[in-house]
Amino acid sequence: MMAQPHEAMPAGTGPRAGATLRLDAISKRFGSVTAVNRVSLEIPAGSFVSLLGPSGSGKTTTLNMIAGFLRPDEGELYFDGRPVANVAPNKRDIGMVFQSYALFPHMTVYDNVAFPLRARGGLDGAAIDRRVREQLEMVRLADFGERFPKQLSGGQRQRVAMARAVVARPSVLLLDEPLGALDKNLRDQLQGEIKKIHRSVGSTFVYVTHDQSEALNLSDLVVVMREGRIEQASDPRTIYQAPETPFVAEFMGGANLLPATVASCSAAVLVLDLHMGGRVLAPASGSKPAEGEEVSLLVRPEDVLIAEKPPADPEVMSLSCSVLDVAYFGDTIRLSLDASGTILTARVPARGSAGLSAGQQVLFCWRQGSARVLRRRRYKP
Amino acid sequence: MTSVGETDRTGFSDADPGPKARAGLQRREHFATALLILPVLVVTIVFFVLPLSMMMVESFKKDGAFSLAQYHEFFTSPIYYWVILTTFTLSLITTVGTLIIGYPVAYYLATTRSRLRNALLLLVVIPYWLDYIVRSYSWMILLGRNGIISRALQDAKLTDGPVTLLYNTFSVSVGMIQIMLPLMILTLYAAMLRIDQELVLAARVHGAGVWRSFAKVFLPLSLPGIYAAALLVFIISLGFYVTPALLGGPGQAMISQSIDVIASRLLDFPLASAAAMVLLAISLLVVIVYNRTFGWDRAWTSPGI
Ligand SMILES: Nc1ncnc2c1ncn2[C@@H]1O[C@H](COP(=O)(O)OP(=O)(O)OP(=O)(O)O)[C@@H](O)[C@H]1O
Ligand SMILES: [Mg+2]
């Protein structure tokens, strides 16, 4: 089904493997709003990159500049080292899946998928026909060629949009929240298909989403955006386990972030005054904060231990709190805790935690070394 | 159903109004709808259906009895044959002319992000507010023997004496096109606004140049708008009266003028009625044939199979 992805390539449509993409300090302003603010990013050929961020963080604007719909006010874009600012969208060798799919309503599924091949030229009718049928087969829509988009379900439309975007084997594929309009089950299923298509076509995929699990699941590189800037660009594991800023940690979800002031930073271990009360130790990893600096302490729910008596080990930090809610997840349970007004989350093994119930007073503990100190990102004005 | 009855008896009836109450509600809604439609219905009957029926009856009467004499006269007289042909020709010229001029304007209005858009829209609409007669007279000033164009041509020594560009097919066409242009532009513009611009971007990003994405995506998507606007302009043009009367000669007489002549000069009301019925029948026929011919776009504009 997904065989010979690289041999049936149409001639004259540029290089077949994915392109390297380089964004060099690109900015875009709309009136007084700076939608994208000096974004620099290097995307390796053939990789899968996610742009992740809250609404209005500039993801679509970035994508539209890569597509050539918008021209950066500043900075330059390079495809395989070539600047493309003056290259029209149709000359950039890209494919795109729009959030609303943007299927041509007056064309059949077949004609929609054939469109990029016909528009790019260089193939005769028989070759186009073969490519379109192959592609429809690949997205399991072989029998739907004669239908109009209006006659398809949401998931089917999504697959037509996908087929149209990759049929010409573009070197770059842009996807703007391609699964945003679908329900959860369908999203999970189509994520797998998108991944499969990425492997078989070999294009560089740039994927916009505001669903962090989608980004973590699909990508080689996750780019977290905030207010038009890149907050962090790392592989999924690093983004999740070692977020660089409180914003990233919060956006990836689930983590406990305790605001604190640095009391002392002379030794290898930092001393923090938690805003909620209490003094704790924390490891000094990465760039060292200054004394008096406002930071956030990140404690992952899975690193939390629940105890009834204060621990003897000086390496274990603890906060007293009351249990708000207990939720069972088979092998683990998730606790919501209230530590003098701050809501904390813990995920502990179900075995041995049977006695926990709402209202109980417990200690929220973690090993000093498992926490991370996150500094706020400071931008040059 | 029994549970509904029970809740009714126990007094918790506002949770579910029950089938009877629901039916009552529906009846009341129907009544409200009927009440809202009533004024339109009355106006339509009094000012439209009644006079039309009376005219229809009149057109089939001769000396108090049923007769096809008027229709026979109308269709056998070469004059009226020519009048109908002229009416069709002028309406067609007007439709094509306004489409050719109006399409690019509407396209610009619908796709531009420039701030000029509202100003341009206003320019399009203003002439629409002016009376037909005023606009037709202004063309007489421009095109007449002592008109601006004639003087300019004489000043430039391009002609020996004064020329008149009036009282021919050209002058009537120009007048009619100018009058119908706002309607064409506004109808097209409204239809084009409904075209998702993202579709054009999708065409561009998938390899189509500016021209190809217009020809393969925007233009076909604007076809329903073109059909609607062209039909509207054509049907309205069929009934034109003032403009051909002022700007045209006897050769440009349209059917409405003929009806006027038959009724107010010849005082032959039955024949005038018959002519009016013919105009109506032609208009209806145009609509029906047109819808049959250009109805194919419904395949993709309506949901479902
Ligand atoms: N054409 C435009 N004109 C004016 N402002 C715009 C335009 N496009 C985007 N913006 C602004 O730029 C900022 C970034 O918008 P963008 O669409 O890139 O966000 P996004 O990250 O894609 O958000 P979402 O997740 O909601 O799609 C927003 O503040 C938005 O209001
Ligand atoms: Mg967006």
XYZ file of C-alpha atoms and ligand atoms in Angstrom:
718
model
C 0.000 0.000 0.000
C 2.733 2.435 0.920
C 5.310 0.792 -1.285
C 7.725 2.515 -3.669
C 7.284 6.012 -2.343
C 10.375 7.364 -4.014
C 10.419 5.846 -7.470
C 7.156 6.947 -9.069
C 8.129 10.596 -8.782
C 6.975 13.040 -11.414
C 9.763 14.629 -13.330
C 10.479 18.323 -13.170
C 9.031 18.997 -9.752
C 12.214 19.653 -7.868
C 14.243 17.484 -5.518
C 12.406 14.529 -4.087
C 13.777 14.278 -0.579
C 12.614 16.850 1.932
C 14.176 20.300 1.960
C 16.129 21.877 4.784
C 14.248 24.893 6.053
C 15.899 27.830 7.724
C 14.054 30.729 9.289
C 16.445 33.554 9.939
C 15.045 36.124 12.377
C 11.762 36.526 10.531
C 9.148 38.988 11.794
C 5.640 39.856 10.733
C 3.557 42.737 11.999
C -0.136 43.427 11.447
C -0.608 47.058 12.356
C 0.441 47.318 15.967
C 0.395 43.553 16.569
C 3.688 41.743 16.154
C 2.402 38.315 15.155
C 5.858 36.806 14.656
C 8.857 38.329 16.377
C 12.377 37.526 15.112
C 11.874 33.803 14.888
C 14.930 31.750 13.969
C 14.716 28.042 13.383
C 16.608 25.347 11.529
C 14.521 22.418 10.314
C 16.489 19.400 9.065
C 15.507 17.814 5.751
C 12.836 15.159 6.052
C 12.089 15.846 9.696
C 8.726 16.288 11.379
C 8.468 19.603 13.228
C 5.534 20.782 15.308
C 4.757 24.406 16.012
C 2.959 24.307 19.311
C 1.466 27.221 21.176
C -1.669 28.848 22.478
C -4.107 30.702 20.234
C -2.609 33.840 18.726
C 1.003 32.810 19.322
C 1.868 33.220 15.634
C 1.842 29.618 14.409
C -0.373 30.187 11.372
C 1.446 33.387 10.513
C 4.769 31.523 10.548
C 3.306 28.788 8.368
C 1.864 31.343 5.942
C 5.280 32.937 5.560
C 6.816 29.546 4.765
C 4.012 28.972 2.240
C 4.627 32.355 0.640
C 1.177 33.804 1.366
C 2.786 36.408 3.586
C 6.096 38.152 3.190
C 8.232 38.566 6.295
C 8.692 42.220 7.267
C 12.198 41.357 8.372
C 14.480 38.372 8.151
C 14.884 35.765 5.471
C 13.668 32.267 4.747
C 15.832 29.607 3.133
C 14.820 26.363 1.449
C 17.924 24.185 1.048
C 20.028 27.293 1.469
C 18.157 29.276 -1.224
C 16.456 32.472 -0.081
C 12.770 32.269 -1.028
C 11.349 35.669 -0.104
C 10.761 36.473 -3.769
C 9.623 33.018 -4.796
C 5.859 32.701 -5.461
C 3.956 30.036 -3.471
C 3.505 27.877 -6.556
C 7.260 27.796 -7.164
C 8.253 26.682 -3.677
C 7.544 22.969 -4.157
C 5.279 22.670 -1.137
C 2.036 20.969 -0.225
C -0.395 22.148 2.408
C -3.242 20.829 4.518
C -5.501 23.631 5.679
C -7.421 23.552 8.924
C -10.719 23.749 7.038
C -9.162 21.514 4.328
C -9.906 24.034 1.548
C -10.925 21.294 -0.861
C -12.183 22.628 -4.170
C -15.947 22.185 -3.830
C -16.571 22.177 -7.577
C -14.149 19.358 -8.279
C -14.474 15.668 -7.545
C -12.137 13.963 -5.107
C -10.164 12.696 -8.083
C -9.778 16.170 -9.604
C -8.844 17.650 -6.240
C -6.028 15.154 -5.863
C -4.969 15.551 -9.492
C -4.840 19.350 -9.165
C -1.223 19.704 -7.958
C 0.052 17.324 -10.648
C -1.820 19.145 -13.420
C -0.842 22.574 -12.127
C 2.831 21.700 -11.839
C 2.887 20.190 -15.306
C 5.524 17.822 -16.604
C 3.372 14.697 -16.470
C 1.149 13.237 -19.163
C -2.442 12.185 -18.543
C -1.658 8.513 -17.999
C 1.077 9.229 -15.465
C -1.193 11.652 -13.609
C -3.944 9.068 -13.537
C -1.591 6.461 -12.129
C -0.261 8.810 -9.422
C -3.755 9.942 -8.375
C -5.057 6.374 -8.116
C -2.019 5.332 -6.123
C -2.461 8.261 -3.794
C -6.171 7.633 -3.284
C -5.316 4.024 -2.510
C -2.777 5.170 0.044
C -5.395 7.173 1.971
C -7.954 4.376 1.488
C -10.287 6.408 -0.717
C -9.886 4.490 -3.956
C -13.654 4.188 -4.447
C -14.440 7.809 -3.682
C -12.869 9.459 -6.722
C -16.160 10.503 -8.303
C -17.606 12.089 -5.170
C -17.665 15.782 -4.452
C -16.191 16.997 -1.131
C -19.691 17.845 0.145
C -20.520 14.158 -0.077
C -17.763 13.052 2.303
C -17.479 12.775 6.064
C -15.054 14.970 8.011
C -12.445 12.242 8.294
C -12.692 11.437 4.595
C -12.269 15.090 3.681
C -9.208 15.253 5.872
C -7.725 12.305 3.989
C -8.492 13.900 0.630
C -6.748 17.071 1.809
C -3.785 14.948 2.870
C -3.722 13.132 -0.470
C -3.840 16.400 -2.413
C -1.036 17.848 -0.312
C 1.404 14.969 -0.826
C 0.478 13.673 -4.286
C 3.207 15.680 -6.019
C 5.772 14.632 -3.381
C 6.601 18.209 -2.382
C 9.841 18.794 -0.539
C 7.973 20.626 2.239
C 4.550 19.795 3.624
C 2.719 22.343 5.771
C -0.142 21.258 8.001
C -2.225 23.832 9.883
C -4.110 22.018 12.640
C -5.136 19.319 10.167
C -6.993 17.331 12.812
C -8.458 20.274 14.704
C -11.984 19.788 13.360
C -12.248 16.077 14.177
C -13.304 14.164 17.263
C -10.848 12.480 19.596
C -11.016 8.903 18.235
C -10.603 10.009 14.647
C -7.720 12.278 15.658
C -5.824 9.406 17.251
C -6.379 7.210 14.223
C -5.361 9.877 11.706
C -2.251 10.786 13.711
C -0.994 7.290 12.966
C -1.775 7.744 9.282
C -0.019 11.092 9.100
C 3.060 9.534 10.660
C 2.954 6.712 8.135
C 2.615 9.144 5.249
C 5.539 11.167 6.561
C 7.735 8.074 6.554
C 6.679 7.053 3.083
C 6.948 10.419 1.272
C 10.061 11.728 3.001
C 9.079 15.424 2.822
C 9.887 17.871 5.580
C 6.690 18.214 7.618
C 5.827 21.407 9.481
C 2.824 20.731 11.650
C 0.864 23.405 13.506
C -1.155 22.366 16.512
C -2.166 23.508 19.933
C -2.564 19.969 21.217
C 0.620 19.050 23.077
C 0.034 15.300 23.012
C -0.283 15.445 19.222
C 2.995 17.347 19.001
C 4.818 15.000 21.363
C 3.511 11.919 19.604
C 4.276 12.957 16.038
C 7.362 15.093 15.938
C 11.120 14.913 15.886
C 11.268 18.527 16.987
C 8.707 20.439 19.031
C 8.763 24.238 18.790
C 6.795 25.931 21.548
C 5.704 29.429 20.561
C 4.474 32.235 22.734
C 3.452 35.714 21.660
C 5.232 35.434 18.336
C 8.494 34.061 19.705
C 10.048 30.660 20.162
C 10.007 29.737 23.827
C 11.800 26.430 23.354
C 12.672 24.127 20.441
C 13.675 20.628 21.458
C 12.928 16.990 20.856
C 9.673 15.779 22.477
C 11.404 14.040 25.386
C 13.408 17.103 26.358
C 10.425 19.410 25.984
C 8.430 17.247 28.338
C 11.094 16.263 30.849
C 13.342 19.278 30.792
C 11.283 22.330 29.928
C 13.414 25.455 29.994
C 10.771 27.904 31.109
C 7.694 27.888 33.350
C 5.572 28.634 30.285
C 6.715 25.500 28.479
C 6.270 23.357 31.576
C 2.799 24.704 32.105
C 1.852 24.351 28.464
C 2.977 20.734 28.306
C 0.542 20.182 31.093
C 0.286 18.220 34.318
C 3.344 19.644 36.056
C 3.420 21.313 39.468
C 4.966 24.752 39.224
C 5.821 26.373 42.518
C 6.709 30.067 42.313
C 9.721 30.890 44.482
C 12.433 33.440 45.210
C 16.093 32.429 45.177
C 17.393 32.841 48.739
C 20.917 31.671 48.109
C 22.791 30.340 45.135
C 26.330 30.096 46.347
C 26.640 26.314 46.623
C 25.879 23.573 44.095
C 22.427 23.451 45.603
C 20.006 26.382 45.451
C 17.940 27.479 48.409
C 14.468 28.694 47.462
C 11.773 30.480 49.428
C 8.455 29.209 48.131
C 5.809 31.908 47.761
C 3.311 29.551 49.348
C 5.553 29.309 52.392
C 8.504 27.115 53.246
C 12.151 26.899 52.323
C 13.396 24.098 50.058
C 16.555 22.953 48.301
C 16.751 22.537 44.545
C 19.406 21.382 42.084
C 21.244 24.049 40.122
C 21.079 22.818 36.553
C 21.674 24.833 33.430
C 22.124 28.580 33.785
C 22.327 29.688 37.358
C 19.775 32.207 38.630
C 20.845 35.216 40.681
C 20.048 35.745 44.318
C 16.618 37.301 44.746
C 15.475 36.204 41.267
C 11.912 35.000 40.780
C 11.867 31.429 39.505
C 9.501 28.466 39.311
C 10.205 25.083 40.801
C 8.962 22.225 38.647
C 7.921 19.008 40.374
C 6.573 16.293 38.080
C 3.504 14.477 39.427
C 5.212 11.104 38.929
C 8.170 12.210 41.133
C 5.934 12.942 44.105
C 5.836 10.740 47.214
C 2.982 10.935 49.673
C 3.918 10.506 53.329
C 2.201 10.898 56.672
C 5.266 11.676 58.805
C 8.019 14.167 57.950
C 10.815 12.313 56.141
C 14.116 11.747 57.911
C 16.177 12.016 54.723
C 17.373 15.669 54.307
C 17.344 15.137 50.512
C 13.540 14.805 50.575
C 11.540 18.040 50.564
C 8.015 18.142 51.890
C 4.956 20.381 51.999
C 1.934 19.729 54.136
C -1.384 19.711 52.376
C -4.843 18.187 52.339
C -6.218 15.713 49.819
C -8.904 17.258 47.582
C -9.651 14.416 45.230
C -8.495 10.875 44.475
C -8.824 9.512 40.932
C -8.000 5.903 40.062
C -6.233 4.990 36.805
C -5.764 1.266 37.306
C -2.123 0.955 38.258
C -1.727 4.544 39.450
C -3.867 7.059 41.234
C -3.893 10.792 40.704
C -4.260 13.002 43.707
C -5.328 16.623 43.781
C -3.921 18.329 46.808
C -4.393 21.722 48.411
C -1.255 23.229 49.906
C -2.426 26.446 51.550
C -4.354 27.533 48.460
C -2.047 26.118 45.738
C -3.442 23.102 43.905
C -0.855 20.341 43.420
C -1.035 17.073 41.514
C 0.602 13.772 42.378
C 0.632 10.482 40.547
C 1.477 7.576 42.810
C 1.294 3.784 42.501
C -2.128 2.463 43.431
C -0.620 -0.314 45.513
C 0.004 0.886 49.039
C -2.091 4.037 48.664
C -5.399 2.436 49.487
C -5.946 4.450 52.645
C -5.945 7.874 50.953
C -9.217 9.756 50.889
C -10.396 13.313 50.418
C -9.945 15.617 53.398
C -6.948 13.734 54.782
C -3.851 15.693 55.874
C -0.691 14.388 54.160
C 2.800 15.481 53.163
C 3.664 16.189 49.531
C 7.287 15.037 49.170
C 9.884 14.856 46.425
C 13.575 14.153 46.223
C 15.482 17.374 45.913
C 17.340 16.188 42.791
C 14.183 15.314 40.804
C 12.881 18.878 40.744
C 13.963 21.565 38.254
C 14.398 25.276 38.656
C 12.914 27.158 35.697
C 13.940 30.738 34.957
C 11.632 33.065 33.048
C 12.721 33.760 29.518
C 13.995 37.308 29.099
C 13.929 38.837 25.650
C 16.111 41.579 24.415
C 13.848 44.566 23.884
C -45.398 8.554 27.541
C -46.940 7.375 30.805
C -44.158 9.015 32.751
C -44.958 12.312 31.066
C -48.571 11.973 32.159
C -47.446 11.259 35.686
C -45.207 14.275 35.925
C -48.112 16.331 34.628
C -50.292 15.067 37.432
C -47.648 15.575 40.079
C -47.293 19.162 38.996
C -43.732 19.087 37.590
C -45.046 20.061 34.209
C -42.545 22.787 33.352
C -39.710 20.244 33.046
C -41.399 18.721 30.000
C -44.439 20.482 28.541
C -45.857 17.123 27.426
C -47.070 16.128 23.973
C -50.296 18.133 24.172
C -48.581 21.297 25.269
C -45.905 20.783 22.610
C -48.521 20.411 19.888
C -50.139 23.589 21.184
C -46.821 25.372 21.005
C -46.350 24.236 17.433
C -49.817 25.428 16.513
C -49.085 28.771 18.055
C -45.832 29.004 16.061
C -47.664 28.207 12.857
C -50.181 30.885 13.680
C -47.412 33.417 14.317
C -45.775 32.521 11.014
C -49.069 32.921 9.185
C -49.627 36.273 10.856
C -46.188 37.473 9.778
C -46.718 36.389 6.177
C -50.195 37.906 5.928
C -49.224 41.506 5.011
C -46.949 40.304 2.227
C -49.690 38.013 1.000
C -52.266 40.817 0.931
C -49.931 43.190 -0.884
C -49.014 40.526 -3.410
C -52.622 39.667 -4.138
C -53.905 43.232 -4.320
C -51.092 44.744 -6.327
C -49.849 41.792 -8.289
C -52.117 38.793 -8.699
C -55.365 40.766 -9.160
C -54.189 43.223 -11.820
C -52.341 40.465 -13.598
C -55.423 38.259 -13.678
C -57.544 41.150 -14.902
C -55.040 41.854 -17.635
C -54.965 38.210 -18.591
C -58.755 38.080 -18.860
C -58.707 41.321 -20.862
C -56.163 39.936 -23.308
C -58.430 36.990 -24.154
C -61.566 39.058 -24.684
C -62.972 40.481 -27.875
C -66.419 42.101 -27.886
C -67.200 40.467 -24.586
C -66.394 36.914 -25.687
C -63.329 34.670 -25.411
C -60.995 35.162 -28.330
C -57.402 34.741 -29.429
C -57.688 37.691 -31.845
C -55.221 39.903 -29.926
C -52.565 37.223 -29.848
C -53.146 36.481 -33.496
C -52.695 40.139 -34.342
C -49.608 40.457 -32.171
C -47.834 37.449 -33.616
C -48.736 38.034 -37.260
C -47.766 41.685 -37.354
C -44.136 42.121 -38.534
C -43.822 45.219 -36.327
C -44.148 43.279 -33.107
C -41.869 40.566 -34.346
C -39.186 43.212 -34.779
C -39.978 44.760 -31.441
C -39.492 41.452 -29.674
C -36.268 40.803 -31.544
C -34.966 44.290 -30.648
C -35.962 43.779 -27.027
C -34.012 40.542 -26.903
C -30.977 41.948 -28.689
C -30.739 45.056 -26.508
C -31.235 43.014 -23.329
C -28.534 40.598 -24.403
C -26.114 43.417 -25.250
C -26.836 44.987 -21.868
C -26.273 41.710 -20.038
C -23.010 40.912 -21.781
C -21.818 44.519 -21.564
C -22.468 44.845 -17.842
C -20.894 41.441 -17.220
C -17.707 42.324 -19.078
C -17.351 45.659 -17.312
C -18.774 44.538 -13.971
C -16.888 41.292 -13.390
C -13.429 42.820 -12.963
C -14.843 45.563 -10.737
C -16.686 43.055 -8.537
C -13.582 40.855 -8.453
C -11.469 43.736 -7.255
C -14.057 44.723 -4.642
C -14.378 41.174 -3.342
C -10.692 40.337 -3.163
C -8.918 43.575 -2.269
C -7.847 44.384 1.234
C -7.300 48.016 0.274
C -9.089 50.780 2.088
C -10.251 52.045 -1.295
C -12.861 49.310 -1.271
C -15.561 51.212 0.588
C -15.008 54.341 -1.476
C -15.296 52.326 -4.666
C -18.416 50.571 -3.410
C -19.971 53.958 -2.768
C -19.089 55.079 -6.302
C -20.815 51.986 -7.629
C -23.944 52.515 -5.557
C -24.445 56.293 -5.975
C -25.660 56.169 -9.607
C -28.063 53.459 -8.506
C -29.884 56.011 -6.397
C -30.373 58.376 -9.344
C -33.487 58.155 -11.434
C -33.397 56.317 -14.786
C -34.648 59.415 -16.553
C -31.933 61.622 -15.120
C -29.264 59.143 -16.126
C -30.715 58.764 -19.609
C -30.844 62.555 -20.059
C -27.251 62.882 -19.039
C -26.318 60.573 -21.904
C -28.299 62.818 -24.254
C -26.136 65.723 -23.134
C -23.003 63.723 -23.727
C -23.900 62.125 -27.036
C -26.200 64.716 -28.662
C -25.553 67.022 -31.658
C -24.392 69.772 -29.364
C -23.098 67.325 -26.842
C -19.699 67.247 -25.285
C -18.319 64.488 -27.496
C -19.590 66.107 -30.679
C -17.983 69.444 -29.721
C -14.731 67.782 -28.798
C -14.625 66.021 -32.154
C -15.301 69.309 -33.958
C -12.679 71.153 -31.934
C -10.178 68.468 -32.800
C -11.171 68.965 -36.462
C -11.970 65.275 -36.740
C -15.385 66.033 -38.220
C -16.719 68.859 -40.367
C -20.058 69.423 -38.705
C -21.821 68.375 -35.538
C -22.313 64.626 -35.188
C -24.994 62.826 -33.311
C -24.234 59.611 -31.555
C -27.812 59.388 -30.378
C -30.888 57.422 -31.495
C -29.146 54.230 -32.442
C -28.418 50.826 -30.920
C -25.117 52.115 -29.572
C -26.610 54.965 -27.543
C -29.399 52.794 -26.120
C -26.907 50.068 -25.209
C -24.612 52.547 -23.499
C -27.499 53.980 -21.506
C -28.858 50.611 -20.501
C -25.450 49.231 -19.579
C -24.754 52.234 -17.404
C -28.089 51.870 -15.651
C -27.784 48.128 -15.053
C -24.089 48.136 -14.135
C -24.530 48.719 -10.373
C -26.994 45.849 -10.142
C -24.602 43.560 -12.007
C -21.630 44.583 -9.852
C -23.465 44.322 -6.547
C -24.965 40.927 -7.374
C -21.602 39.557 -8.502
C -19.861 41.127 -5.522
C -22.259 39.511 -3.061
C -21.716 36.135 -4.722
C -17.938 36.548 -4.780
C -17.787 37.452 -1.106
C -19.054 33.964 -0.401
C -16.084 32.395 -2.197
C -13.536 31.208 0.356
C -10.281 32.987 -0.480
C -8.404 30.122 1.137
C -9.363 28.009 -1.887
C -7.384 30.332 -4.107
C -4.441 30.060 -1.726
C -4.799 26.281 -1.811
C -4.561 26.411 -5.596
C -1.508 28.682 -5.421
C 0.363 26.560 -2.917
C -0.284 23.422 -4.934
C 1.430 24.746 -7.994
C -1.051 26.977 -9.813
C 0.048 30.417 -10.939
C -2.096 33.522 -10.540
C -3.946 32.994 -13.822
C -4.480 29.259 -13.397
C -5.826 29.586 -9.873
C -8.271 32.199 -11.145
C -9.377 30.149 -14.139
C -9.634 26.809 -12.353
C -10.897 27.885 -8.951
C -12.215 31.437 -8.615
C -13.980 31.689 -11.959
C -15.856 28.364 -11.712
C -16.850 29.177 -8.152
C -18.196 32.546 -9.294
C -20.322 30.983 -12.055
C -23.489 30.692 -9.931
C -23.087 34.406 -9.187
C -22.624 35.157 -12.891
C -25.754 33.192 -13.772
C -27.847 34.901 -11.115
C -26.602 38.389 -11.978
C -26.957 37.870 -15.727
C -30.492 36.539 -15.376
C -31.483 39.447 -13.155
C -30.048 42.035 -15.522
C -31.531 40.334 -18.589
C -35.056 40.067 -17.181
C -35.062 43.654 -15.953
C -33.678 44.837 -19.283
C -36.550 43.137 -21.111
C -38.935 45.618 -19.499
C -36.898 48.788 -20.173
C -38.931 51.771 -21.261
C -37.446 55.196 -20.571
C -33.923 54.652 -21.846
C -34.774 53.330 -25.324
C -37.462 56.015 -25.565
C -35.003 58.820 -24.849
C -31.790 57.524 -26.366
C -33.122 55.376 -29.188
C -34.857 55.868 -32.505
C -37.821 53.938 -33.927
C -35.440 51.077 -34.646
C -34.719 50.657 -30.973
C -38.321 50.442 -29.822
C -38.662 47.839 -27.103
C -41.739 45.899 -26.123
C -42.664 48.145 -23.179
C -42.769 51.177 -25.452
C -45.002 49.282 -27.845
C -47.355 48.395 -25.023
C -47.489 52.066 -24.089
C -48.213 53.094 -27.657
C -50.922 50.471 -28.091
C -52.577 51.419 -24.831
C -52.316 55.208 -24.734
C -52.371 56.121 -28.445
C -54.310 53.312 -30.079
C -56.422 52.821 -26.939
C -56.490 49.094 -27.740
C -56.360 47.752 -24.210
C -56.951 44.111 -25.118
C -54.008 44.176 -27.536
C -51.829 45.991 -24.967
C -52.796 43.340 -22.425
C -51.870 40.595 -24.839
C -48.485 42.237 -25.485
C -47.878 42.498 -21.748
C -48.779 38.840 -21.319
C -46.313 37.964 -24.076
C -43.573 39.916 -22.260
C -44.406 38.060 -19.078
C -44.422 34.706 -20.844
C -41.076 35.449 -22.472
C -39.559 36.378 -19.114
C -40.849 33.201 -17.487
C -39.638 31.127 -20.402
C -36.177 32.671 -20.126
C -36.038 31.842 -16.415
C -37.126 28.241 -16.961
C -34.824 27.520 -19.899
C -31.989 29.259 -18.092
C -32.411 27.238 -14.924
C -32.531 24.021 -16.920
C -29.372 24.896 -18.797
C -27.282 26.247 -15.933
C -28.629 24.151 -13.086
C -25.711 21.719 -13.136
C -23.743 23.627 -10.520
C -26.187 22.329 -7.937
C -24.255 19.052 -7.967
C -21.633 20.637 -5.775
C -23.477 23.497 -4.102
C -26.071 21.348 -2.362
C -25.164 18.989 0.465
C -25.687 15.250 0.147
C -26.024 13.144 -2.958
N -4.355 39.143 8.681
C -4.188 39.585 9.943
N -4.458 40.867 10.262
C -4.280 41.320 11.505
N -3.832 40.599 12.531
C -3.546 39.305 12.291
C -3.712 38.734 10.994
N -3.351 37.439 11.052
C -2.975 37.212 12.327
N -3.077 38.329 13.082
C -2.730 38.445 14.497
O -1.456 37.891 14.679
C -1.394 37.121 15.852
C -0.960 35.697 15.522
O -1.958 35.082 14.752
P -1.856 33.594 14.219
O -3.011 33.360 13.348
O -0.501 33.384 13.616
O -1.985 32.761 15.562
P -2.052 31.183 15.754
O -0.895 30.819 16.602
O -2.175 30.509 14.450
O -3.384 31.032 16.603
P -4.537 29.922 16.506
O -4.066 28.765 17.329
O -5.703 30.592 17.138
O -4.756 29.592 15.077
C -2.765 37.207 16.488
O -2.712 38.188 17.503
C -3.658 37.640 15.365
O -4.713 38.422 15.857
Mg -3.776 29.362 13.468
